[in-house]
Short mmCIF file of C-alpha atoms and ligand atoms in Angstrom, two decimals:
data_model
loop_
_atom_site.label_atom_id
_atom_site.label_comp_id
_atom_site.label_asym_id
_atom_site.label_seq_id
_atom_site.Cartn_x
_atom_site.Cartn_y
_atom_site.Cartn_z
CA UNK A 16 62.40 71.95 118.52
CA UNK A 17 65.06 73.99 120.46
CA UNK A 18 64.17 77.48 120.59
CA UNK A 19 67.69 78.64 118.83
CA UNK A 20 67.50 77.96 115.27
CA UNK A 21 70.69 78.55 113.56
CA UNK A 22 71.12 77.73 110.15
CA UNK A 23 74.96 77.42 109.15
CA UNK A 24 76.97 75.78 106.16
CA UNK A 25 80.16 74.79 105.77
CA UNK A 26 82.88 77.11 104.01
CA UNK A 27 82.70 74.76 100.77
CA UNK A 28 79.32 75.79 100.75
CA UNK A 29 80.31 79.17 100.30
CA UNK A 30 78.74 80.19 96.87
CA UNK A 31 81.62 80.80 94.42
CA UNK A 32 79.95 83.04 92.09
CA UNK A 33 77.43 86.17 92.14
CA UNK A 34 74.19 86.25 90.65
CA UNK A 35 73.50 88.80 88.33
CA UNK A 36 69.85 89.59 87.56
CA UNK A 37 70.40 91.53 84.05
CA UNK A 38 70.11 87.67 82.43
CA UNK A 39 66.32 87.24 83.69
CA UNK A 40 65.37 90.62 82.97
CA UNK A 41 61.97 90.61 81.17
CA UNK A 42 63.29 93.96 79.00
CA UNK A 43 66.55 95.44 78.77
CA UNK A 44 66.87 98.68 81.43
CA UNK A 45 67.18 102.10 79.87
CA UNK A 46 70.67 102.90 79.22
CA UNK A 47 72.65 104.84 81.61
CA UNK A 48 73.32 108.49 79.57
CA UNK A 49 76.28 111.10 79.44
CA UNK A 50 75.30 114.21 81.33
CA UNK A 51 77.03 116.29 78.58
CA UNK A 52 75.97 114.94 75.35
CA UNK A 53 72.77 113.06 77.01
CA UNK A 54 73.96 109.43 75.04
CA UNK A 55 74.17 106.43 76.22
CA UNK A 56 78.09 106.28 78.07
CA UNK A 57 80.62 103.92 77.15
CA UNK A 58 83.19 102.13 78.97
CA UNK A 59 85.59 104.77 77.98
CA UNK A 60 83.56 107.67 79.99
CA UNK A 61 83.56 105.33 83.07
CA UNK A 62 87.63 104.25 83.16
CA UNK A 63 88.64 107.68 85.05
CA UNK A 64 86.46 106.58 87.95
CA UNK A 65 86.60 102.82 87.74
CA UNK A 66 88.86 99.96 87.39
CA UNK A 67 88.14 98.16 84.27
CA UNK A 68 87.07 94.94 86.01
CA UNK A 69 84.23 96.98 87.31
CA UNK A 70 83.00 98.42 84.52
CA UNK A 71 82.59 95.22 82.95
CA UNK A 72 80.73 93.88 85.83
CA UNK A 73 78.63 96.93 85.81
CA UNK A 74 77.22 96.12 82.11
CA UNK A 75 77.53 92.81 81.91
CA UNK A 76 74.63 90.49 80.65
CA UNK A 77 75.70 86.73 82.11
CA UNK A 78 73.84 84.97 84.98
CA UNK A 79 77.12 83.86 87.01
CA UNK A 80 80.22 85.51 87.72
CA UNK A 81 83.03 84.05 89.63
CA UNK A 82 84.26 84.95 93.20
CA UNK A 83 87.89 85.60 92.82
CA UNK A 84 89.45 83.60 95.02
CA UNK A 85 91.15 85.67 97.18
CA UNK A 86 87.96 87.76 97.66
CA UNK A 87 85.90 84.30 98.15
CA UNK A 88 89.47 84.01 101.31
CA UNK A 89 88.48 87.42 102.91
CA UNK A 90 85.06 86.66 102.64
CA UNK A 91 85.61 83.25 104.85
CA UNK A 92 86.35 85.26 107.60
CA UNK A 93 82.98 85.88 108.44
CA UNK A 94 80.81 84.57 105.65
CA UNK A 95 79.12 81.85 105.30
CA UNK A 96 76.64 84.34 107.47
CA UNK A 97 74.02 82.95 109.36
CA UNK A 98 70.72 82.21 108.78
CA UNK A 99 68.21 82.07 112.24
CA UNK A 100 64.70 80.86 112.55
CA UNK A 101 63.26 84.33 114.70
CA UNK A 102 61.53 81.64 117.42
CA UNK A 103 61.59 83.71 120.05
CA UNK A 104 60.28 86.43 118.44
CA UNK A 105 57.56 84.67 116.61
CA UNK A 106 56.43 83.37 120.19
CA UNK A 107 56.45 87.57 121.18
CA UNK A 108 53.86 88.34 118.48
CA UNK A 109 51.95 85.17 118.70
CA UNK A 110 52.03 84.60 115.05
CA UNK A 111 51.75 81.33 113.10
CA UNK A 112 54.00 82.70 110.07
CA UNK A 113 57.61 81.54 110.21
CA UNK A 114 60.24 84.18 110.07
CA UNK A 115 63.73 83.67 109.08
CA UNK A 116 66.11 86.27 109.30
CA UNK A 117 69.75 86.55 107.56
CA UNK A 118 72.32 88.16 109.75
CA UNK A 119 75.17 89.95 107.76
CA UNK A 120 76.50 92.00 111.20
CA UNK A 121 79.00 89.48 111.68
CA UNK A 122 81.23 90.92 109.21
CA UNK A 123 84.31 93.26 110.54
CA UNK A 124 82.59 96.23 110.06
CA UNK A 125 79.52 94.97 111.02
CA UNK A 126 77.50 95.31 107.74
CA UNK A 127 76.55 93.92 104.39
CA UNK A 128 78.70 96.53 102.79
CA UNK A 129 82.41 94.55 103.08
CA UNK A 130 80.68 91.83 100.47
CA UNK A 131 80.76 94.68 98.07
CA UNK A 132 84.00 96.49 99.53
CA UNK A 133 86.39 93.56 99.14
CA UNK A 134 85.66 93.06 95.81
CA UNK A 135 86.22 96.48 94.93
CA UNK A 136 89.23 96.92 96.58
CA UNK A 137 90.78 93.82 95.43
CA UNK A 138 90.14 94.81 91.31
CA UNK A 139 91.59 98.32 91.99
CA UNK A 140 94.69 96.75 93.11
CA UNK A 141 94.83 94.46 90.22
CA UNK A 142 94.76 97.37 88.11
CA UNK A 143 97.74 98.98 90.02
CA UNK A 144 95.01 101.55 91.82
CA UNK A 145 97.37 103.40 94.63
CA UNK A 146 94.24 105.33 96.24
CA UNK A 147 90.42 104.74 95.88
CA UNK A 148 88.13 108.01 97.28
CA UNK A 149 84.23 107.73 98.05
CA UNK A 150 81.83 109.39 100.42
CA UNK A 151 79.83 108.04 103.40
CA UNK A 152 76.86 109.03 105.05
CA UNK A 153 76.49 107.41 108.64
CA UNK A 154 80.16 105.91 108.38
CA UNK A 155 78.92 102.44 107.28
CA UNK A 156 80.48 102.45 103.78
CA UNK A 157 83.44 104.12 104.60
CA UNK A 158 84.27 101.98 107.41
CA UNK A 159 83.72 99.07 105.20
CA UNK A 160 85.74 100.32 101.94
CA UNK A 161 88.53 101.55 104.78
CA UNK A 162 88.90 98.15 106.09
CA UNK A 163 88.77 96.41 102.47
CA UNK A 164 91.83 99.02 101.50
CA UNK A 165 94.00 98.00 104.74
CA UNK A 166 93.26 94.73 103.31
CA UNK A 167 95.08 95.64 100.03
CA UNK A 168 97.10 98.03 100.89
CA UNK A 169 95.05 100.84 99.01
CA UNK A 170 95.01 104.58 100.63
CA UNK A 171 91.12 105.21 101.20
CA UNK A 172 89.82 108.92 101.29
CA UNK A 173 86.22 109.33 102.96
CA UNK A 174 84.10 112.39 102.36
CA UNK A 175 82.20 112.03 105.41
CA UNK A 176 78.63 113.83 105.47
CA UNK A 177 79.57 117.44 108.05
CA UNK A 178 76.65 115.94 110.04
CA UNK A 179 77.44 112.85 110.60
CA UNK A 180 81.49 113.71 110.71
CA UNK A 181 80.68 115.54 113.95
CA UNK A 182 77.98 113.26 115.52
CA UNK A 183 79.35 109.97 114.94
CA UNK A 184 83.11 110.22 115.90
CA UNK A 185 83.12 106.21 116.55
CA UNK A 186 82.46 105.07 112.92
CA UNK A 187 85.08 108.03 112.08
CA UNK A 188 87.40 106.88 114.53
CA UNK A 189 86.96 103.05 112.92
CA UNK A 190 88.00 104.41 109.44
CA UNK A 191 90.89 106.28 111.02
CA UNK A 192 91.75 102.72 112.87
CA UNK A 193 92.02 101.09 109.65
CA UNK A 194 94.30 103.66 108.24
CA UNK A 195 91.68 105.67 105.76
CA UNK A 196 92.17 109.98 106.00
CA UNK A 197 88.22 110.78 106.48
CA UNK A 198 87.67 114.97 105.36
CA UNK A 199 84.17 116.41 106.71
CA UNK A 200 82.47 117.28 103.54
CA UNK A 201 81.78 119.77 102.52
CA UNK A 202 85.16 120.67 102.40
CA UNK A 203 87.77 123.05 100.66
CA UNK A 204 89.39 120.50 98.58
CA UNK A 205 87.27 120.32 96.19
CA UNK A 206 85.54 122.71 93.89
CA UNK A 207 82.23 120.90 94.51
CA UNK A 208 82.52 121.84 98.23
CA UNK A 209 84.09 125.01 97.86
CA UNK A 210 81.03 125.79 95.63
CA UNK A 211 78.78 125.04 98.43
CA UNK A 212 80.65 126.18 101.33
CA UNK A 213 80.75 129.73 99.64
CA UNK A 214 76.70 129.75 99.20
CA UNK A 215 76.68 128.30 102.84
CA UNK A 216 79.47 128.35 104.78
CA UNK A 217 77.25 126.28 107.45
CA UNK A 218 76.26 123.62 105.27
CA UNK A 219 76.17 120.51 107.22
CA UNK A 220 76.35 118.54 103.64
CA UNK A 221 74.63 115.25 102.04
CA UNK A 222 75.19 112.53 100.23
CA UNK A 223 74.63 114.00 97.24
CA UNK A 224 77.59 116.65 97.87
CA UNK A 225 79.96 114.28 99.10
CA UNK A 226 79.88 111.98 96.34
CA UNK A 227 80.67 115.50 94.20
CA UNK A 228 83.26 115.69 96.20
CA UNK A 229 84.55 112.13 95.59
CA UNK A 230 83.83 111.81 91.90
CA UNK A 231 85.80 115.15 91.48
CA UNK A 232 89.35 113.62 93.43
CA UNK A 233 89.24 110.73 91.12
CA UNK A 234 88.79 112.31 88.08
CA UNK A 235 91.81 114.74 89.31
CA UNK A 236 94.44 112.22 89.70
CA UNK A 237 95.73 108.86 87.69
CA UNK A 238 96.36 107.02 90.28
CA UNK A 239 93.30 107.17 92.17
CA UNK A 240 90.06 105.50 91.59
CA UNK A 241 86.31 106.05 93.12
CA UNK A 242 84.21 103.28 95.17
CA UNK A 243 80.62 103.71 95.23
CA UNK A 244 78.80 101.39 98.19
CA UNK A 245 75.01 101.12 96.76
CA UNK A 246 73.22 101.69 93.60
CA UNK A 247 75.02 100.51 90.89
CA UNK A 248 74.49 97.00 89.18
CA UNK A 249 77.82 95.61 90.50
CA UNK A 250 77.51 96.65 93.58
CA UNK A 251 74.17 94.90 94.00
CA UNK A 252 75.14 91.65 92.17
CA UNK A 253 78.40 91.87 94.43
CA UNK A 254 75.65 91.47 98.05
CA UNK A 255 73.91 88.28 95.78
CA UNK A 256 76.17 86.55 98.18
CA UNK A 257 73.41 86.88 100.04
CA UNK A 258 70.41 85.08 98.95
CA UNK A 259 72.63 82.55 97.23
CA UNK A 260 73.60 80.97 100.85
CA UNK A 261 70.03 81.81 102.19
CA UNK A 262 68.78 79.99 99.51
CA UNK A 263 71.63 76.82 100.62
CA UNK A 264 70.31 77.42 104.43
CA UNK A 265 66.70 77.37 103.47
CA UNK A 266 66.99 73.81 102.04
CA UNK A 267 67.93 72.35 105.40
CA UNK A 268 64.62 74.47 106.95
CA UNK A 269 62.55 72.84 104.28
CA UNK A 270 60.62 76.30 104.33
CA UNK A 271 60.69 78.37 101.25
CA UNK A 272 60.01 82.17 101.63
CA UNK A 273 56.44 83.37 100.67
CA UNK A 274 57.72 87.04 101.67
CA UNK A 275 60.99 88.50 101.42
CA UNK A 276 61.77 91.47 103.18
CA UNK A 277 64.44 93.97 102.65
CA UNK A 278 65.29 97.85 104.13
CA UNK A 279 66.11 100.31 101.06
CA UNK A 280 68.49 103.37 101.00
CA UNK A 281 70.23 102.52 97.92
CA UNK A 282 68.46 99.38 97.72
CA UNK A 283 71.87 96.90 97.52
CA UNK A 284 71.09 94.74 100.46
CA UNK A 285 67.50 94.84 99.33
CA UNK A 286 68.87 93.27 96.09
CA UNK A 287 71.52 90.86 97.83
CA UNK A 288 68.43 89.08 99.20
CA UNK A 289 66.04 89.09 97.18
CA UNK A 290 67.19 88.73 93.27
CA UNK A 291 68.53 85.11 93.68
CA UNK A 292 64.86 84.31 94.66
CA UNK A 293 63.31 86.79 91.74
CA UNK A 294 65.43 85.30 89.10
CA UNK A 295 64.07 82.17 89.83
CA UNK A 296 60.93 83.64 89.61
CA UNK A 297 61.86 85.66 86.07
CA UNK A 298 62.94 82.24 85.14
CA UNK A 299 59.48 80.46 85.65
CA UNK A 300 59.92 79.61 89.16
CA UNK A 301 56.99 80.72 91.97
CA UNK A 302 56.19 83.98 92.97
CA UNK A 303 57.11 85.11 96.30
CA UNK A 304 56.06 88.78 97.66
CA UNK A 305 59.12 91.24 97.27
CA UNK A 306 58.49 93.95 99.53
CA UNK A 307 61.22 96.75 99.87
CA UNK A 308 61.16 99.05 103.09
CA UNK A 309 62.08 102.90 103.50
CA UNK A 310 62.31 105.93 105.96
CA UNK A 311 58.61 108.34 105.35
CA UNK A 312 61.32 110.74 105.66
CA UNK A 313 63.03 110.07 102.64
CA UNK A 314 60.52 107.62 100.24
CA UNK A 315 61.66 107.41 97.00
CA UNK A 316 60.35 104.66 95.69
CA UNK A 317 57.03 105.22 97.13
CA UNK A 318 56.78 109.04 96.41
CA UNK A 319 59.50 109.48 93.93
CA UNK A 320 59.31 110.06 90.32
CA UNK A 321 61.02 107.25 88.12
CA UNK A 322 62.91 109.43 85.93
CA UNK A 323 66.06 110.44 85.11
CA UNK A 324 68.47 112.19 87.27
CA UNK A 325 71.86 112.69 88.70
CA UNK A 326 73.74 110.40 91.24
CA UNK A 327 75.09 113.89 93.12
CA UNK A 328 74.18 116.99 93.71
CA UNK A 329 77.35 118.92 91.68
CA UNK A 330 75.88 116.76 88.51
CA UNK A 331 79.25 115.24 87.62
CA UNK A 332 77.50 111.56 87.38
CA UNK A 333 75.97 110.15 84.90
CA UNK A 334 72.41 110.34 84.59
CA UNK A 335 70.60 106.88 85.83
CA UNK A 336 66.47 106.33 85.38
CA UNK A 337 65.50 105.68 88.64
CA UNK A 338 63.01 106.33 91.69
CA UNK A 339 63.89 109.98 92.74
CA UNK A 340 63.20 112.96 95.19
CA UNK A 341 65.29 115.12 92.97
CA UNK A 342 69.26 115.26 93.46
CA UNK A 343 68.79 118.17 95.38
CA UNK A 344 66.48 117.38 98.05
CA UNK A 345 67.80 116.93 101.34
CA UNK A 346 66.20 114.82 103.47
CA UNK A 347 65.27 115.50 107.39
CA UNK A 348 68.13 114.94 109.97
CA UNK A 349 66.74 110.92 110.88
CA UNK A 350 68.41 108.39 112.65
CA UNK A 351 68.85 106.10 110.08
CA UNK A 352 71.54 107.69 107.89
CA UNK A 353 72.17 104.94 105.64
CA UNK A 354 69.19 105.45 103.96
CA UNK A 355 69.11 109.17 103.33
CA UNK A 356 69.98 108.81 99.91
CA UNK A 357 67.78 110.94 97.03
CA UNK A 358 67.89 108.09 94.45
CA UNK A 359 67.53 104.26 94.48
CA UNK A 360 68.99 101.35 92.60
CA UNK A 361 68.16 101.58 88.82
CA UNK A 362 67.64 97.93 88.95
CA UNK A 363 65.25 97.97 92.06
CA UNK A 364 63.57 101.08 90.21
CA UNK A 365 63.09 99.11 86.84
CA UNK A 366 61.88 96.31 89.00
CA UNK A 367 59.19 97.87 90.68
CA UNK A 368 57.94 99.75 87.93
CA UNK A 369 57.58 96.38 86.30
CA UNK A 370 55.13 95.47 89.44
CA UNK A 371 58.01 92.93 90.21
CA UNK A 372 58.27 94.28 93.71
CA UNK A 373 56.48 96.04 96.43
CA UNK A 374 57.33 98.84 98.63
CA UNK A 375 56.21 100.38 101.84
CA UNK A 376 57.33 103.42 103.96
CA UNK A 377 57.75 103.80 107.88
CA UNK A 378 58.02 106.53 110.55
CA UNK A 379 61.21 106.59 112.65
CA UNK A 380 59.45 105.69 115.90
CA UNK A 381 56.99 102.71 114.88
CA UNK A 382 60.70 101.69 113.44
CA UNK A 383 62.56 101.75 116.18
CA UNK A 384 59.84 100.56 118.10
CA UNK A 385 60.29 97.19 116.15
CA UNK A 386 63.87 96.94 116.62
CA UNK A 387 63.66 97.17 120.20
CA UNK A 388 60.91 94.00 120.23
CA UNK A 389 62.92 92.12 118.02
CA UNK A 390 66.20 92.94 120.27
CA UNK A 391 64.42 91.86 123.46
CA UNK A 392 63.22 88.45 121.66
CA UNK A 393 66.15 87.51 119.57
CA UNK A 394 69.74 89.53 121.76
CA UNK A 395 70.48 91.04 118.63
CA UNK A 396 70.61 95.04 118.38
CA UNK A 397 69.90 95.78 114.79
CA UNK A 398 71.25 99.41 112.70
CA UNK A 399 68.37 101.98 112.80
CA UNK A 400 68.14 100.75 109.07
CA UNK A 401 67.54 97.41 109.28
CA UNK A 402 65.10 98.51 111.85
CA UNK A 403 63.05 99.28 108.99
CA UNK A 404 63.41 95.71 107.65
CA UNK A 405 62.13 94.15 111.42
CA UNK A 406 59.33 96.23 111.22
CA UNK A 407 58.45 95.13 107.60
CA UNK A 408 58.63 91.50 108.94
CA UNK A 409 56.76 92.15 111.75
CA UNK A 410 53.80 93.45 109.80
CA UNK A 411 53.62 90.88 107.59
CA UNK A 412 53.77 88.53 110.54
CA UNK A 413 50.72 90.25 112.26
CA UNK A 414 49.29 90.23 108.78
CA UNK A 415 49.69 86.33 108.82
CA UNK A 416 48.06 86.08 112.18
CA UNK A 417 44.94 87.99 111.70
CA UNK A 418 44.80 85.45 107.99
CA UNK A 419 45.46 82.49 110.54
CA UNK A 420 47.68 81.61 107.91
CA UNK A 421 51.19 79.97 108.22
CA UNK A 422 53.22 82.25 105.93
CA UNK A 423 57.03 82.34 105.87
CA UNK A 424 58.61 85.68 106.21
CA UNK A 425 62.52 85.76 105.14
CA UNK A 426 63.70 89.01 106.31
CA UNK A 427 67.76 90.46 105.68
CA UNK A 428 69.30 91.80 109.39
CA UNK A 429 71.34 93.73 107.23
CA UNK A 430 73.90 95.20 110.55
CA UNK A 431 74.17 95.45 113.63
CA UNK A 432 73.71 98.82 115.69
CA UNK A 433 76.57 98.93 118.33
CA UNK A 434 77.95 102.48 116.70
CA UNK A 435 74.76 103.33 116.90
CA UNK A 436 73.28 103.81 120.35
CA UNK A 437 72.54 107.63 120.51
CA UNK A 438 70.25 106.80 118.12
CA UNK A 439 68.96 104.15 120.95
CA UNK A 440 69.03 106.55 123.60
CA UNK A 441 66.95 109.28 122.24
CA UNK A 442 64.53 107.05 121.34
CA UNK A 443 64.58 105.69 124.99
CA UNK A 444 64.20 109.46 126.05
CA UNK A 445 61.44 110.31 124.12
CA UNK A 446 63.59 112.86 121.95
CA UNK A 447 63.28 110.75 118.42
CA UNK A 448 60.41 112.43 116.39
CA UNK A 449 58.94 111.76 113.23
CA UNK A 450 60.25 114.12 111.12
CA UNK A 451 58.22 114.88 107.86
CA UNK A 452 59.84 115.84 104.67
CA UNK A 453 59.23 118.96 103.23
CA UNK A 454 56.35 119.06 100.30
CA UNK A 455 57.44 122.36 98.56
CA UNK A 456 61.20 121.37 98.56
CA UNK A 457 60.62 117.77 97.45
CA UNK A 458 58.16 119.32 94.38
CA UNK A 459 61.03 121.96 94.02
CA UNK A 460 63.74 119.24 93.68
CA UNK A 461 61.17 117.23 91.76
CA UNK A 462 60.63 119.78 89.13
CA UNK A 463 64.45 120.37 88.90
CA UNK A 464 64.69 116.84 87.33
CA UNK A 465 66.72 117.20 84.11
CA UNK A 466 65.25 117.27 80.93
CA UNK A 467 66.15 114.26 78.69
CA UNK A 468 65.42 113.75 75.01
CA UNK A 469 65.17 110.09 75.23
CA UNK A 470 62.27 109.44 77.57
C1 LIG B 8 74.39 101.36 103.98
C2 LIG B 8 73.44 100.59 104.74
C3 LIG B 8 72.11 100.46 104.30
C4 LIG B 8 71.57 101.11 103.07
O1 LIG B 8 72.17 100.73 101.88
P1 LIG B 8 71.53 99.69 100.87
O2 LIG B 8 72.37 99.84 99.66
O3 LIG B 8 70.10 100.07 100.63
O4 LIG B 8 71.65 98.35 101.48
C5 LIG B 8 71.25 99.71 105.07
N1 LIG B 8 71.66 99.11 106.20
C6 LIG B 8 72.91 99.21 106.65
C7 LIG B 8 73.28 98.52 107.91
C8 LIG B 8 73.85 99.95 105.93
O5 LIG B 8 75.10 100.03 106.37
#
């Protein structure tokens, strides 16, 4: 066998519907509640923020949904991604598991995130949407939703993390490229950032502000509509996309996965991969090992609390049950920004707490440790974050060789890391520490958790 394993399929092969893993559920999820009246919200509460379409997808209950076709178009221009057998790479840690590894950095903005951004951006327009706002930490998401809107000709507003705004000026520059207006948040057009600009005028921001920030524009105006990248149900049965063609590709290996491995910040690309394979599973299928990956720094689903809480810090979202470090905790300054989230996935919460899945935190260094092996095997430089995922597979693969056992490791190379190279270069010069969270302001955001009567 050559040593370059590529695993492609046709564009008729392109799946032409999501998978949605609310019809295999085991139990219904708790209901999403009103932050006001603490009830379950309706439709109604959602359509100032999101295009009907959405909101459908976001509670509905069927397995398969169909690809519009002109999202299943823009999606041809990168997707069917590839699928590679890691040879090289397996030879590098002398391991007899197999490892397979999805690569979604081919799309334009070099993530996973355009498989949700498309979609989104093509039901807004549908529903005559003129502008669509939404926040971004590391630029990822914003980059993808701004090249989704040039796409439909929808004006995109970014609230760009202050931190990020000012360190990463290529990803900003990208957005700007595509024709999106990207605002440093926080910032003073908003009452949410005005808020905390006048307790801190040096505020550097977070997610959690930012999507204030963005929630509170849409609400504002008619016209304009708000995008959200991770987290939500649609969102992750939009990046199904995912494990549907790895599943296509996997036939022609004649390999099945006994591990799946995924990075988590919001826990969508996570999802992408891995719930076409647990629904088979949750429909009597085998059992494969699920196990989800995330920053020490920032470990919610290993040192959260799966409760209730709010999406943002201003607490204009609803309130989700899900793995949490409290909506106000603010995570160390670490490299790999699209995980710096406070809150995961309700779905991948629910999940876990039903011992469906696994999860496992890493330090910054061991991380990028891995992504520099698996670049020097396999040519590919991965995103700090799906870092985290290589060094998840490569665990399990040294796992497999102490066992002497075969095992076959599918992993998800969720982006590559091309805007990311300071990152690279401080690790190269010995400047990229592992930066520990701090206890008393995690138990502080932990025991700010809103109380709710129906837990
Ligand atoms: C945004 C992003 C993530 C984190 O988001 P998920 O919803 O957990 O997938 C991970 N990797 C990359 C490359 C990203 O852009």
């Amino acid at each position: 066998m050559s040593d370059t394993v590529k695993y492609v399929l046709s564009e008729a092969d392109m799946p032409k519907v999501w998978y949605n893993i609310m019809a295999d559920l085991p139990r219904p999820m708790p209901p999403v509640l009103h932050p006001g009246t603490g009830k379950p919200v309706g439709p109604a509460d959602l359509a100032p923020l999101f295009p009907m379409e959405i909101i459908k997808q976001e509670v509905a209950t069927e397995r398969e949904i169909a690809i519009p076709e002109p999202v299943r178009d823009i999606y041809r221009q990168w997707r069917p991604s590839p699928l590679y057998r890691a040879r090289r790479l397996e030879r590098a840690l002398d391991t007899p598991a197999r490892i397979y590894y999805k690569y979604e950095g081919v799309s334009p903005a070099g993530s996973h995130k355009p498989n949700t951004a498309v979609p989104q951006a093509f039901y807004n327009k549908q529903e005559g949407v003129k502008r669509i706002t939404t926040e971004t930490g590391a630029g990822q998401w914003g980059s993808s939703l701004a090249f989704a809107g040039a796409l439909f000709g929808i004006q995109v507003d970014v609230y760009m993390v202050k931190v990020s705004y000012n360190q990463k000026p290529y990803r900003r520059a990208l957005m700007e490229t595509y024709g999106a207006r990207c605002v440093a948040s926080p910032s003073e057009e908003t009452q949410s950032g005005r808020a905390v600009l006048a307790q801190n005028p040096n505020s550097t921001g977070s997610l959690g502000i930012a999507i204030s920030e963005a929630v509170e524009m849409a609400a504002q105006r008619d016209d304009t509509k708000y995008a959200l990248g991770s987290v939500l149900n649609h969102v992750l049965m939009h990046q199904s996309i995912i494990g549907l063609e790895t599943m296509k590709q996997l036939e022609q290996s004649g390999d099945d996965p006994d591990i799946i491995v995924g990075c988590t910040g919001g826990g969508s690309n996570f999802a992408g991969i891995a719930f076409p394979f647990l629904g088979q599973q949750l429909r009597g299928g085998r059992t494969r090992r699920i196990v989800a990956v995330e920053p020490a720094a920032c470990p919610s689903l290993t040192r959260g609390k799966y409760a209730y809480d709010f999406g943002d810090t201003g607490h204009l979202t609803p309130l989700v049950k899900m793995h949490t470090l409290g909506s106000t905790f603010v995570p160390p300054g670490f490299h790999a920004g699209g995980l710096r989230y406070h809150g995961m996935a309700p779905q991948v919460s629910f999940l876990k707490e039903l011992g469906l899945l696994e999860a496992v935190a890493y330090k910054q260094t061991e991380v990028f440790a891995a992504g520099v092996m698996f670049a020097r095997a396999e040519g590919i430089l991965p995103a700090p974050e799906a870092n985290h995922a290589v060094k998840g597979a490569i665990e399990e693969a040294l796992k497999a060789k102490a066992e002497g056992k075969a095992k076959v490791i599918l992993f998800n190379l969720c982006g590559h890391g091309h805007f990311d190279m300071q990152a690279y270069i401080d690790y190269f010069g010995g400047k990229l520490k592992d930066l520990d969270y701090d206890e008393a302001e995690l138990a502080m955001a932990l025991a700010g958790l809103p109380s709710v009567a129906a837990e």
